[in-house]
PDB file of C-alpha atoms in Angstrom:
ATOM      1  CA  MET A 216     170.510 112.535 -40.864  1.00  0.00           C
ATOM      2  CA  GLN A 217     169.328 115.620 -39.181  1.00  0.00           C
ATOM      3  CA  PHE A 218     170.927 118.879 -39.648  1.00  0.00           C
ATOM      4  CA  LYS A 219     171.247 121.883 -37.357  1.00  0.00           C
ATOM      5  CA  LYS A 220     171.408 125.213 -39.236  1.00  0.00           C
ATOM      6  CA  MET A 221     174.283 124.979 -41.439  1.00  0.00           C
ATOM      7  CA  MET A 222     176.842 127.764 -41.701  1.00  0.00           C
ATOM      8  CA  ILE A 223     180.200 128.326 -42.899  1.00  0.00           C
ATOM      9  CA  GLY A 224     182.985 129.887 -40.971  1.00  0.00           C
ATOM     10  CA  ALA A 225     184.212 133.291 -42.182  1.00  0.00           C
ATOM     11  CA  SER A 226     185.891 136.172 -40.897  1.00  0.00           C
ATOM     12  CA  LEU A 227     184.363 138.315 -43.854  1.00  0.00           C
ATOM     13  CA  VAL A 228     181.450 139.205 -41.888  1.00  0.00           C
ATOM     14  CA  LEU A 229     180.814 136.663 -39.162  1.00  0.00           C
ATOM     15  CA  SER A 230     181.696 133.094 -39.142  1.00  0.00           C
ATOM     16  CA  ILE A 231     179.156 130.651 -39.637  1.00  0.00           C
ATOM     17  CA  GLY A 232     180.291 127.282 -38.618  1.00  0.00           C
ATOM     18  CA  LEU A 233     178.572 126.100 -41.702  1.00  0.00           C
ATOM     19  CA  PHE A 234     176.155 127.947 -43.550  1.00  0.00           C
ATOM     20  CA  ALA A 235     173.031 128.765 -41.675  1.00  0.00           C
ATOM     21  CA  ALA A 236     171.198 127.023 -44.393  1.00  0.00           C
ATOM     22  CA  CYS A 237     173.557 124.792 -45.347  1.00  0.00           C
ATOM     23  CA  GLY A 238     175.281 124.136 -42.424  1.00  0.00           C
ATOM     24  CA  ASN A 239     175.399 123.262 -38.922  1.00  0.00           C
ATOM     25  CA  ASN A 240     177.798 125.857 -37.345  1.00  0.00           C
ATOM     26  CA  THR A 241     177.526 128.293 -34.849  1.00  0.00           C
ATOM     27  CA  ASN A 242     178.150 132.027 -35.300  1.00  0.00           C
ATOM     28  CA  SER A 243     181.924 131.822 -34.414  1.00  0.00           C
ATOM     29  CA  THR A 244     185.233 132.011 -36.175  1.00  0.00           C
ATOM     30  CA  GLU A 245     186.365 128.918 -34.319  1.00  0.00           C
ATOM     31  CA  GLY A 246     185.680 126.846 -37.280  1.00  0.00           C
ATOM     32  CA  THR A 247     188.022 128.914 -39.591  1.00  0.00           C
ATOM     33  CA  LYS A 248     191.231 128.627 -37.443  1.00  0.00           C
ATOM     34  CA  GLU A 249     192.046 125.387 -38.902  1.00  0.00           C
ATOM     35  CA  SER A 250     191.865 126.666 -42.204  1.00  0.00           C
ATOM     36  CA  LYS A 251     195.283 128.301 -41.940  1.00  0.00           C
ATOM     37  CA  THR A 252     196.679 125.121 -41.450  1.00  0.00           C
ATOM     38  CA  LYS A 253     194.644 123.515 -44.016  1.00  0.00           C
ATOM     39  CA  THR A 254     196.995 123.169 -46.897  1.00  0.00           C
ATOM     40  CA  THR A 255     200.124 122.406 -45.054  1.00  0.00           C
ATOM     41  CA  GLU A 256     203.484 122.927 -46.506  1.00  0.00           C
ATOM     42  CA  SER A 257     204.674 119.983 -48.859  1.00  0.00           C
ATOM     43  CA  SER A 258     207.116 119.082 -51.516  1.00  0.00           C
ATOM     44  CA  VAL A 259     204.329 119.874 -54.183  1.00  0.00           C
ATOM     45  CA  ASP A 260     205.113 122.761 -56.157  1.00  0.00           C
ATOM     46  CA  LEU A 261     201.654 124.417 -56.262  1.00  0.00           C
ATOM     47  CA  ASN A 262     202.656 126.744 -59.203  1.00  0.00           C
ATOM     48  CA  LYS A 263     202.698 123.618 -61.341  1.00  0.00           C
ATOM     49  CA  VAL A 264     199.213 122.096 -60.270  1.00  0.00           C
ATOM     50  CA  ALA A 265     196.160 122.416 -62.612  1.00  0.00           C
ATOM     51  CA  LEU A 266     193.838 125.155 -61.606  1.00  0.00           C
ATOM     52  CA  PRO A 267     190.525 124.380 -63.368  1.00  0.00           C
ATOM     53  CA  GLN A 268     188.460 127.147 -61.824  1.00  0.00           C
ATOM     54  CA  LEU A 269     190.580 129.695 -63.622  1.00  0.00           C
ATOM     55  CA  ASP A 270     189.465 128.593 -67.223  1.00  0.00           C
ATOM     56  CA  ASN A 271     185.931 128.981 -68.361  1.00  0.00           C
ATOM     57  CA  LYS A 272     186.213 126.255 -70.722  1.00  0.00           C
ATOM     58  CA  VAL A 273     184.462 123.146 -69.791  1.00  0.00           C
ATOM     59  CA  SER A 274     186.941 120.103 -70.368  1.00  0.00           C
ATOM     60  CA  GLU A 275     185.982 116.625 -71.223  1.00  0.00           C
ATOM     61  CA  ASP A 276     186.284 115.291 -67.743  1.00  0.00           C
ATOM     62  CA  GLU A 277     184.167 118.107 -66.176  1.00  0.00           C
ATOM     63  CA  TYR A 278     180.330 118.492 -65.821  1.00  0.00           C
ATOM     64  CA  LEU A 279     178.427 121.619 -66.908  1.00  0.00           C
ATOM     65  CA  VAL A 280     175.305 122.337 -65.140  1.00  0.00           C
ATOM     66  CA  GLU A 281     172.774 125.256 -65.048  1.00  0.00           C
ATOM     67  CA  LEU A 282     170.899 126.426 -62.097  1.00  0.00           C
ATOM     68  CA  VAL A 283     167.584 127.974 -63.403  1.00  0.00           C
ATOM     69  CA  THR A 284     166.511 130.368 -60.688  1.00  0.00           C
ATOM     70  CA  THR A 285     163.784 132.915 -60.435  1.00  0.00           C
ATOM     71  CA  GLU A 286     166.361 135.679 -60.939  1.00  0.00           C
ATOM     72  CA  GLY A 287     167.956 134.254 -63.968  1.00  0.00           C
ATOM     73  CA  ASN A 288     170.295 131.374 -64.807  1.00  0.00           C
ATOM     74  CA  ILE A 289     173.663 130.345 -63.647  1.00  0.00           C
ATOM     75  CA  LYS A 290     175.953 127.997 -65.428  1.00  0.00           C
ATOM     76  CA  ILE A 291     178.548 126.130 -63.337  1.00  0.00           C
ATOM     77  CA  LYS A 292     181.306 123.655 -64.211  1.00  0.00           C
ATOM     78  CA  LEU A 293     181.793 120.641 -61.685  1.00  0.00           C
ATOM     79  CA  PHE A 294     185.057 118.901 -60.877  1.00  0.00           C
ATOM     80  CA  PRO A 295     184.589 115.278 -60.215  1.00  0.00           C
ATOM     81  CA  LYS A 296     188.272 114.440 -60.250  1.00  0.00           C
ATOM     82  CA  GLN A 297     188.932 116.669 -57.390  1.00  0.00           C
ATOM     83  CA  ALA A 298     185.616 116.192 -55.508  1.00  0.00           C
ATOM     84  CA  PRO A 299     184.095 112.988 -56.657  1.00  0.00           C
ATOM     85  CA  LYS A 300     181.506 112.627 -53.716  1.00  0.00           C
ATOM     86  CA  ALA A 301     180.408 116.063 -53.729  1.00  0.00           C
ATOM     87  CA  VAL A 302     179.904 116.189 -57.531  1.00  0.00           C
ATOM     88  CA  GLU A 303     177.917 112.663 -57.591  1.00  0.00           C
ATOM     89  CA  ASN A 304     175.948 114.039 -54.749  1.00  0.00           C
ATOM     90  CA  PHE A 305     175.017 117.085 -56.550  1.00  0.00           C
ATOM     91  CA  VAL A 306     174.359 115.676 -59.845  1.00  0.00           C
ATOM     92  CA  LYS A 307     172.110 112.766 -58.663  1.00  0.00           C
ATOM     93  CA  HIS A 308     170.213 115.088 -56.732  1.00  0.00           C
ATOM     94  CA  ALA A 309     169.918 117.539 -59.843  1.00  0.00           C
ATOM     95  CA  LYS A 310     168.795 114.815 -62.160  1.00  0.00           C
ATOM     96  CA  ASP A 311     166.045 113.452 -59.435  1.00  0.00           C
ATOM     97  CA  GLY A 312     164.549 117.016 -58.916  1.00  0.00           C
ATOM     98  CA  TYR A 313     165.568 117.197 -55.219  1.00  0.00           C
ATOM     99  CA  TYR A 314     166.622 120.984 -55.791  1.00  0.00           C
ATOM    100  CA  LYS A 315     163.140 121.927 -57.407  1.00  0.00           C
ATOM    101  CA  ASP A 316     161.733 125.167 -55.958  1.00  0.00           C
ATOM    102  CA  THR A 317     164.413 125.305 -53.057  1.00  0.00           C
ATOM    103  CA  PRO A 318     165.301 128.716 -52.101  1.00  0.00           C
ATOM    104  CA  PHE A 319     168.433 130.598 -51.354  1.00  0.00           C
ATOM    105  CA  HIS A 320     167.681 130.617 -47.605  1.00  0.00           C
ATOM    106  CA  ARG A 321     170.748 132.405 -46.385  1.00  0.00           C
ATOM    107  CA  VAL A 322     172.113 135.550 -48.095  1.00  0.00           C
ATOM    108  CA  ILE A 323     175.184 137.634 -47.008  1.00  0.00           C
ATOM    109  CA  GLU A 324     175.976 139.886 -49.830  1.00  0.00           C
ATOM    110  CA  ASP A 325     179.489 140.433 -49.103  1.00  0.00           C
ATOM    111  CA  PHE A 326     180.099 136.785 -48.499  1.00  0.00           C
ATOM    112  CA  MET A 327     177.978 133.983 -50.124  1.00  0.00           C
ATOM    113  CA  ILE A 328     174.433 132.686 -51.073  1.00  0.00           C
ATOM    114  CA  GLN A 329     173.472 129.304 -49.646  1.00  0.00           C
ATOM    115  CA  GLY A 330     170.785 127.116 -50.786  1.00  0.00           C
ATOM    116  CA  GLY A 331     169.996 123.238 -51.552  1.00  0.00           C
ATOM    117  CA  ASP A 332     167.643 122.732 -48.433  1.00  0.00           C
ATOM    118  CA  PRO A 333     164.189 121.252 -49.413  1.00  0.00           C
ATOM    119  CA  LYS A 334     163.016 122.549 -45.996  1.00  0.00           C
ATOM    120  CA  GLY A 335     163.810 125.994 -46.971  1.00  0.00           C
ATOM    121  CA  ASP A 336     165.249 127.270 -43.518  1.00  0.00           C
ATOM    122  CA  GLY A 337     168.786 125.607 -43.441  1.00  0.00           C
ATOM    123  CA  THR A 338     167.732 122.872 -41.184  1.00  0.00           C
ATOM    124  CA  GLY A 339     167.096 120.199 -43.698  1.00  0.00           C
ATOM    125  CA  GLY A 340     168.539 118.197 -46.588  1.00  0.00           C
ATOM    126  CA  GLU A 341     170.598 115.143 -46.864  1.00  0.00           C
ATOM    127  CA  SER A 342     173.012 113.400 -49.159  1.00  0.00           C
ATOM    128  CA  ILE A 343     172.095 110.770 -51.745  1.00  0.00           C
ATOM    129  CA  TRP A 344     173.553 108.148 -49.331  1.00  0.00           C
ATOM    130  CA  LYS A 345     171.277 109.622 -46.501  1.00  0.00           C
ATOM    131  CA  ASP A 346     174.249 109.931 -44.180  1.00  0.00           C
ATOM    132  CA  GLY A 347     176.689 112.938 -44.277  1.00  0.00           C
ATOM    133  CA  PHE A 348     179.794 112.583 -46.304  1.00  0.00           C
ATOM    134  CA  LYS A 349     183.383 113.666 -45.604  1.00  0.00           C
ATOM    135  CA  THR A 350     184.766 117.127 -46.774  1.00  0.00           C
ATOM    136  CA  GLU A 351     186.944 116.730 -49.855  1.00  0.00           C
ATOM    137  CA  VAL A 352     190.022 119.062 -50.115  1.00  0.00           C
ATOM    138  CA  SER A 353     192.270 119.696 -53.138  1.00  0.00           C
ATOM    139  CA  ASN A 354     195.171 121.932 -53.809  1.00  0.00           C
ATOM    140  CA  GLN A 355     193.586 122.621 -57.146  1.00  0.00           C
ATOM    141  CA  LEU A 356     190.257 124.137 -55.793  1.00  0.00           C
ATOM    142  CA  TYR A 357     189.829 127.289 -53.773  1.00  0.00           C
ATOM    143  CA  ASN A 358     187.054 129.508 -52.359  1.00  0.00           C
ATOM    144  CA  ILE A 359     187.546 132.216 -54.899  1.00  0.00           C
ATOM    145  CA  ARG A 360     184.712 134.562 -55.981  1.00  0.00           C
ATOM    146  CA  GLY A 361     182.113 132.344 -57.862  1.00  0.00           C
ATOM    147  CA  ALA A 362     183.188 128.973 -56.263  1.00  0.00           C
ATOM    148  CA  LEU A 363     180.532 126.332 -55.701  1.00  0.00           C
ATOM    149  CA  SER A 364     181.145 124.767 -52.279  1.00  0.00           C
ATOM    150  CA  MET A 365     179.413 122.414 -49.866  1.00  0.00           C
ATOM    151  CA  ALA A 366     177.909 123.890 -46.753  1.00  0.00           C
ATOM    152  CA  ARG A 367     178.175 121.273 -43.729  1.00  0.00           C
ATOM    153  CA  GLY A 368     177.742 121.374 -40.013  1.00  0.00           C
ATOM    154  CA  GLU A 369     180.508 121.119 -37.354  1.00  0.00           C
ATOM    155  CA  SER A 370     181.412 117.720 -38.277  1.00  0.00           C
ATOM    156  CA  ARG A 371     183.764 117.409 -41.331  1.00  0.00           C
ATOM    157  CA  SER A 372     181.582 114.401 -42.339  1.00  0.00           C
ATOM    158  CA  SER A 373     178.350 116.316 -42.347  1.00  0.00           C
ATOM    159  CA  ASN A 374     178.076 117.310 -45.967  1.00  0.00           C
ATOM    160  CA  GLY A 375     174.413 116.826 -47.153  1.00  0.00           C
ATOM    161  CA  SER A 376     172.652 118.543 -49.891  1.00  0.00           C
ATOM    162  CA  GLN A 377     173.209 122.270 -48.998  1.00  0.00           C
ATOM    163  CA  PHE A 378     175.571 124.432 -50.936  1.00  0.00           C
ATOM    164  CA  PHE A 379     176.959 128.012 -51.341  1.00  0.00           C
ATOM    165  CA  ILE A 380     178.352 130.382 -53.901  1.00  0.00           C
ATOM    166  CA  VAL A 381     180.996 132.817 -52.802  1.00  0.00           C
ATOM    167  CA  THR A 382     180.100 136.361 -53.813  1.00  0.00           C
ATOM    168  CA  ASN A 383     182.583 138.524 -51.938  1.00  0.00           C
ATOM    169  CA  LYS A 384     184.294 141.045 -54.314  1.00  0.00           C
ATOM    170  CA  GLU A 385     186.856 142.547 -52.025  1.00  0.00           C
ATOM    171  CA  ASP A 386     190.693 141.805 -52.148  1.00  0.00           C
ATOM    172  CA  GLN A 387     191.480 138.745 -49.977  1.00  0.00           C
ATOM    173  CA  SER A 388     194.992 138.385 -51.022  1.00  0.00           C
ATOM    174  CA  ASP A 389     196.741 140.149 -48.150  1.00  0.00           C
ATOM    175  CA  GLY A 390     198.583 137.518 -45.991  1.00  0.00           C
ATOM    176  CA  LEU A 391     198.288 134.600 -48.325  1.00  0.00           C
ATOM    177  CA  ALA A 392     201.523 132.700 -48.380  1.00  0.00           C
ATOM    178  CA  ILE A 393     203.094 131.492 -51.464  1.00  0.00           C
ATOM    179  CA  GLN A 394     204.039 128.239 -49.607  1.00  0.00           C
ATOM    180  CA  TYR A 395     200.285 127.544 -49.126  1.00  0.00           C
ATOM    181  CA  TYR A 396     198.712 129.033 -52.540  1.00  0.00           C
ATOM    182  CA  PRO A 397     199.629 129.036 -56.012  1.00  0.00           C
ATOM    183  CA  GLU A 398     200.652 132.457 -57.255  1.00  0.00           C
ATOM    184  CA  LYS A 399     197.794 132.608 -59.733  1.00  0.00           C
ATOM    185  CA  ILE A 400     195.072 131.736 -56.907  1.00  0.00           C
ATOM    186  CA  ILE A 401     196.603 134.705 -54.846  1.00  0.00           C
ATOM    187  CA  GLU A 402     196.158 136.873 -57.794  1.00  0.00           C
ATOM    188  CA  GLN A 403     192.532 135.578 -58.121  1.00  0.00           C
ATOM    189  CA  TYR A 404     191.822 136.384 -54.457  1.00  0.00           C
ATOM    190  CA  LYS A 405     192.656 140.020 -55.396  1.00  0.00           C
ATOM    191  CA  LYS A 406     189.058 139.922 -56.846  1.00  0.00           C
ATOM    192  CA  GLY A 407     187.330 138.674 -53.927  1.00  0.00           C
ATOM    193  CA  GLY A 408     186.649 135.202 -52.292  1.00  0.00           C
ATOM    194  CA  ALA A 409     186.656 133.617 -48.966  1.00  0.00           C
ATOM    195  CA  PRO A 410     190.219 132.151 -48.382  1.00  0.00           C
ATOM    196  CA  LYS A 411     189.321 131.607 -44.743  1.00  0.00           C
ATOM    197  CA  LEU A 412     187.121 128.624 -45.913  1.00  0.00           C
ATOM    198  CA  ASP A 413     189.931 126.820 -47.807  1.00  0.00           C
ATOM    199  CA  GLY A 414     190.611 123.506 -46.364  1.00  0.00           C
ATOM    200  CA  GLU A 415     187.310 123.502 -44.304  1.00  0.00           C
ATOM    201  CA  TYR A 416     184.727 123.243 -47.086  1.00  0.00           C
ATOM    202  CA  THR A 417     184.462 121.087 -50.172  1.00  0.00           C
ATOM    203  CA  VAL A 418     184.829 123.280 -53.353  1.00  0.00           C
ATOM    204  CA  PHE A 419     183.381 121.351 -56.124  1.00  0.00           C
ATOM    205  CA  GLY A 420     182.425 123.851 -58.883  1.00  0.00           C
ATOM    206  CA  GLN A 421     182.986 127.236 -60.446  1.00  0.00           C
ATOM    207  CA  VAL A 422     180.352 129.654 -61.882  1.00  0.00           C
ATOM    208  CA  ILE A 423     181.415 130.385 -65.433  1.00  0.00           C
ATOM    209  CA  GLU A 424     178.411 132.404 -66.632  1.00  0.00           C
ATOM    210  CA  GLY A 425     175.702 134.173 -64.632  1.00  0.00           C
ATOM    211  CA  MET A 426     177.646 135.977 -61.869  1.00  0.00           C
ATOM    212  CA  ASP A 427     175.392 138.855 -62.492  1.00  0.00           C
ATOM    213  CA  THR A 428     172.485 136.666 -61.380  1.00  0.00           C
ATOM    214  CA  VAL A 429     174.467 135.483 -58.303  1.00  0.00           C
ATOM    215  CA  ASP A 430     175.093 139.160 -57.416  1.00  0.00           C
ATOM    216  CA  LYS A 431     171.499 140.105 -57.933  1.00  0.00           C
ATOM    217  CA  ILE A 432     170.408 137.212 -55.430  1.00  0.00           C
ATOM    218  CA  ALA A 433     173.099 138.323 -53.126  1.00  0.00           C
ATOM    219  CA  SER A 434     172.002 142.016 -53.168  1.00  0.00           C
ATOM    220  CA  GLY A 435     168.350 141.097 -52.068  1.00  0.00           C
ATOM    221  CA  GLU A 436     166.759 142.606 -48.951  1.00  0.00           C
ATOM    222  CA  VAL A 437     167.561 140.396 -45.906  1.00  0.00           C
ATOM    223  CA  LYS A 438     166.110 140.450 -42.404  1.00  0.00           C
ATOM    224  CA  ASP A 439     167.070 138.515 -38.979  1.00  0.00           C
ATOM    225  CA  GLY A 440     165.324 135.336 -39.261  1.00  0.00           C
ATOM    226  CA  GLY A 441     165.721 134.855 -35.528  1.00  0.00           C
ATOM    227  CA  SER A 442     169.257 133.788 -35.324  1.00  0.00           C
ATOM    228  CA  GLY A 443     170.666 137.361 -34.628  1.00  0.00           C
ATOM    229  CA  GLU A 444     172.126 137.181 -38.302  1.00  0.00           C
ATOM    230  CA  LYS A 445     170.561 139.407 -40.958  1.00  0.00           C
ATOM    231  CA  SER A 446     170.867 136.883 -43.619  1.00  0.00           C
ATOM    232  CA  THR A 447     167.254 135.602 -44.147  1.00  0.00           C
ATOM    233  CA  PRO A 448     165.784 136.963 -47.642  1.00  0.00           C
ATOM    234  CA  VAL A 449     162.591 138.769 -47.417  1.00  0.00           C
ATOM    235  CA  GLU A 450     161.631 137.408 -50.861  1.00  0.00           C
ATOM    236  CA  PRO A 451     164.001 134.489 -51.467  1.00  0.00           C
ATOM    237  CA  ALA A 452     165.223 133.610 -54.928  1.00  0.00           C
ATOM    238  CA  LYS A 453     164.418 130.022 -55.881  1.00  0.00           C
ATOM    239  CA  VAL A 454     166.156 127.291 -57.812  1.00  0.00           C
ATOM    240  CA  THR A 455     163.355 125.988 -60.102  1.00  0.00           C
ATOM    241  CA  GLU A 456     165.461 123.385 -61.878  1.00  0.00           C
ATOM    242  CA  VAL A 457     169.117 122.175 -62.014  1.00  0.00           C
ATOM    243  CA  LYS A 458     169.973 121.136 -65.701  1.00  0.00           C
ATOM    244  CA  VAL A 459     172.819 118.729 -66.360  1.00  0.00           C
ATOM    245  CA  LEU A 460     174.054 120.134 -69.699  1.00  0.00           C
ATOM    246  CA  GLN A 461     177.340 118.023 -70.106  1.00  0.00           C
ATOM    247  CA  GLU A 462     178.755 115.002 -68.459  1.00  0.00           C
ATOM    248  CA  PRO A 463     182.499 113.757 -68.543  1.00  0.00           C
ATOM    249  CA  LYS A 464     183.291 111.489 -71.401  1.00  0.00           C
ATOM    250  CA  LYS A 465     183.886 107.959 -70.374  1.00  0.00           C
TER     251      LYS A 465
END
């Protein structure tokens, strides 16, 4: 499957339909409008659902992976129960060495860092099934600061290999309604994140150690790579290896 440059829609800085490097979107906020209808009101009491992102402990049904990068290491726990396809895809790619020496090709300091493209420019990458797979949405997972999410193109079924980590530190809680968000997640969004992406992109992991490394990568010098967006790193940080440190107990 061929990818256009992937971007993720966001009103934080500009929207990227996907992630320029992960994604396939265009620079518009069109893709984020649906996100407000993403978690439609239901009979579910959101304040009673489990919120695994808020716990740094890795449970028996979660993976623990480590991104070894040229700027330091990042430990992330993955959520196979909530995002099975995304986790299976990422773990298999990790074990196969697919991400070896891939750069964070798109960096927006107050938004996210994006990587996972073996071509290194945001136009490549594929899933372990070769074709794109569907976006997985869970009322337990959100694009809070430190969230690991899949980048995709305009189609919700275009997830491949690219991913992003949310870096924004600005309060994003204003306007988040309790009928759509657990109260603890609204509180978490006061510390940053990208709620505009909720319901639009698959959240499948959370950084539990190494956000200082993420922030270091995010603060690197960037230039306009030709798209009109100043997000191409001058000296891109690279993922040299992804280690699988813990797997769910069967």
